Coordinates of C-alpha atoms in Angstrom, one line a residue:
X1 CA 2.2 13.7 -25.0
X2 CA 5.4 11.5 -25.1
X3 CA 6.8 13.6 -21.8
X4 CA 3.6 13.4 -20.1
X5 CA 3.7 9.4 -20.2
X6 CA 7.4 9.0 -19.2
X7 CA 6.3 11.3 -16.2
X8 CA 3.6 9.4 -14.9
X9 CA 5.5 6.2 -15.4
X10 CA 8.8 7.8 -13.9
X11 CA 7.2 9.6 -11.4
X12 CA 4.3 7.5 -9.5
X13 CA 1.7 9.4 -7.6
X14 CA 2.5 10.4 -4.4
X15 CA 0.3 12.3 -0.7
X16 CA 2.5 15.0 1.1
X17 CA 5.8 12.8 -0.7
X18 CA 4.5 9.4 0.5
X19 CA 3.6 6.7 -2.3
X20 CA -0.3 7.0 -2.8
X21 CA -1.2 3.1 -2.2
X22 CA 0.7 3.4 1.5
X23 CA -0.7 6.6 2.4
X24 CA -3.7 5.1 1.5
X25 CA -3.1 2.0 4.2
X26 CA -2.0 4.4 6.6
X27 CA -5.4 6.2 6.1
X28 CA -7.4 3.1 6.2
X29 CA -5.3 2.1 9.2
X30 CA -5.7 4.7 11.6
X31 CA -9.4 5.6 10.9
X32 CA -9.5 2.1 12.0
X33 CA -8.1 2.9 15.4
X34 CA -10.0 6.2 15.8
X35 CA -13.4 4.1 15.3
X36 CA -12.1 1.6 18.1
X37 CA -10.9 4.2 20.3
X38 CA -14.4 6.1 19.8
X39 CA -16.5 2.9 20.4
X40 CA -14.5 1.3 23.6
X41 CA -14.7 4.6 25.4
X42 CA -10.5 6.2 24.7
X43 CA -11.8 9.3 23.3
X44 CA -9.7 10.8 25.9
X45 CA -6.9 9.4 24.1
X46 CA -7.2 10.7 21.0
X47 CA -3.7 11.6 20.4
X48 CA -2.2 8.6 20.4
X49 CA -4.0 7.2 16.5
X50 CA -2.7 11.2 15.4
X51 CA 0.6 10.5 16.0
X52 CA 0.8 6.6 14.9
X53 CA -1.0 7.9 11.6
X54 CA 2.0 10.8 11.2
X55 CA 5.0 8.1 12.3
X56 CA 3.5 5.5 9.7
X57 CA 3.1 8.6 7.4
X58 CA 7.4 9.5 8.1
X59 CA 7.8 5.5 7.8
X60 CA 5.5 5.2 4.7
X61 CA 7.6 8.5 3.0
X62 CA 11.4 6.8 4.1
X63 CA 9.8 3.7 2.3
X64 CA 8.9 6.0 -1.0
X65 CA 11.7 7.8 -1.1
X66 CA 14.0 4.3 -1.2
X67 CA 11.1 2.6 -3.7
X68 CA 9.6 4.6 -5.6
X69 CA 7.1 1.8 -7.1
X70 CA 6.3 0.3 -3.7
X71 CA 3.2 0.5 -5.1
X72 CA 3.5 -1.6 -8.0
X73 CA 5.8 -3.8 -6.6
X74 CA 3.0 -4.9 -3.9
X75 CA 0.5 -5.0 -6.5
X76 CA 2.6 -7.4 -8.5
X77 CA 3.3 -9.4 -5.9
X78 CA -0.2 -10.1 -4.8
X79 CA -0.8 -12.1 -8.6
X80 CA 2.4 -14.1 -8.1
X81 CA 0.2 -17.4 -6.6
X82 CA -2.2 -17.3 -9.1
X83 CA -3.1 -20.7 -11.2
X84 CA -3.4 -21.3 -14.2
X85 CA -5.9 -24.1 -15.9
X86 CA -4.3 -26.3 -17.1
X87 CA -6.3 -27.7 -20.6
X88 CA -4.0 -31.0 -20.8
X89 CA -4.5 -33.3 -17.8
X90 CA -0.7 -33.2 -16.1
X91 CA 0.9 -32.6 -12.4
X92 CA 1.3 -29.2 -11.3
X93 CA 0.9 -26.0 -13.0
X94 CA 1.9 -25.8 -16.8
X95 CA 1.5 -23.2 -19.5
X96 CA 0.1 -24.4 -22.8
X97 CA 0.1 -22.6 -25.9

């Protein structure tokens, strides 16, 4: 049980070696640009979202293999703004206990 957790923590989950939460952008990305391609009428040029999602995939898998926990790291930084209420009447942000 022990090695199982020290993997998962060691080890994040990745999509064809890219870290899952980027793949996931890149997904989310260029089904984006199909739609829009599809809807103005560029079906023709189909190609060209295929082989920005497959660069962004290469990008997204050079940024893994550097950062592992790119994941984590974004997901971190998206709570560092967050306030806090403050229960004694004071300037700026303060922690009580």
């Amino acid at each position: 049980m022990k090695e199982e957790l020290l993997k998962s923590v060691a080890q994040p989950m990745q999509v064809f070696f890219a870290p899952f939460g980027l793949f996931l952008l890149n997904v989310a990305f260029s089904f984006a640009f199909i739609i829009l391609f599809l809807i103005t009428g560029f079906g023709v040029y189909m190609w060209i979202p295929i082989v920005m999602f497959i660069f962004l995939h290469f990008i997204a898998v050079i940024i893994g293999k550097n950062e592992p926990h790119i994941d984590n790291i974004i997901a971190s930084r998206k709570n560092i703004r967050a306030r806090t209420k403050n229960l004694i009447r004071e300037k700026g942000n303060k922690f009580t206990a």
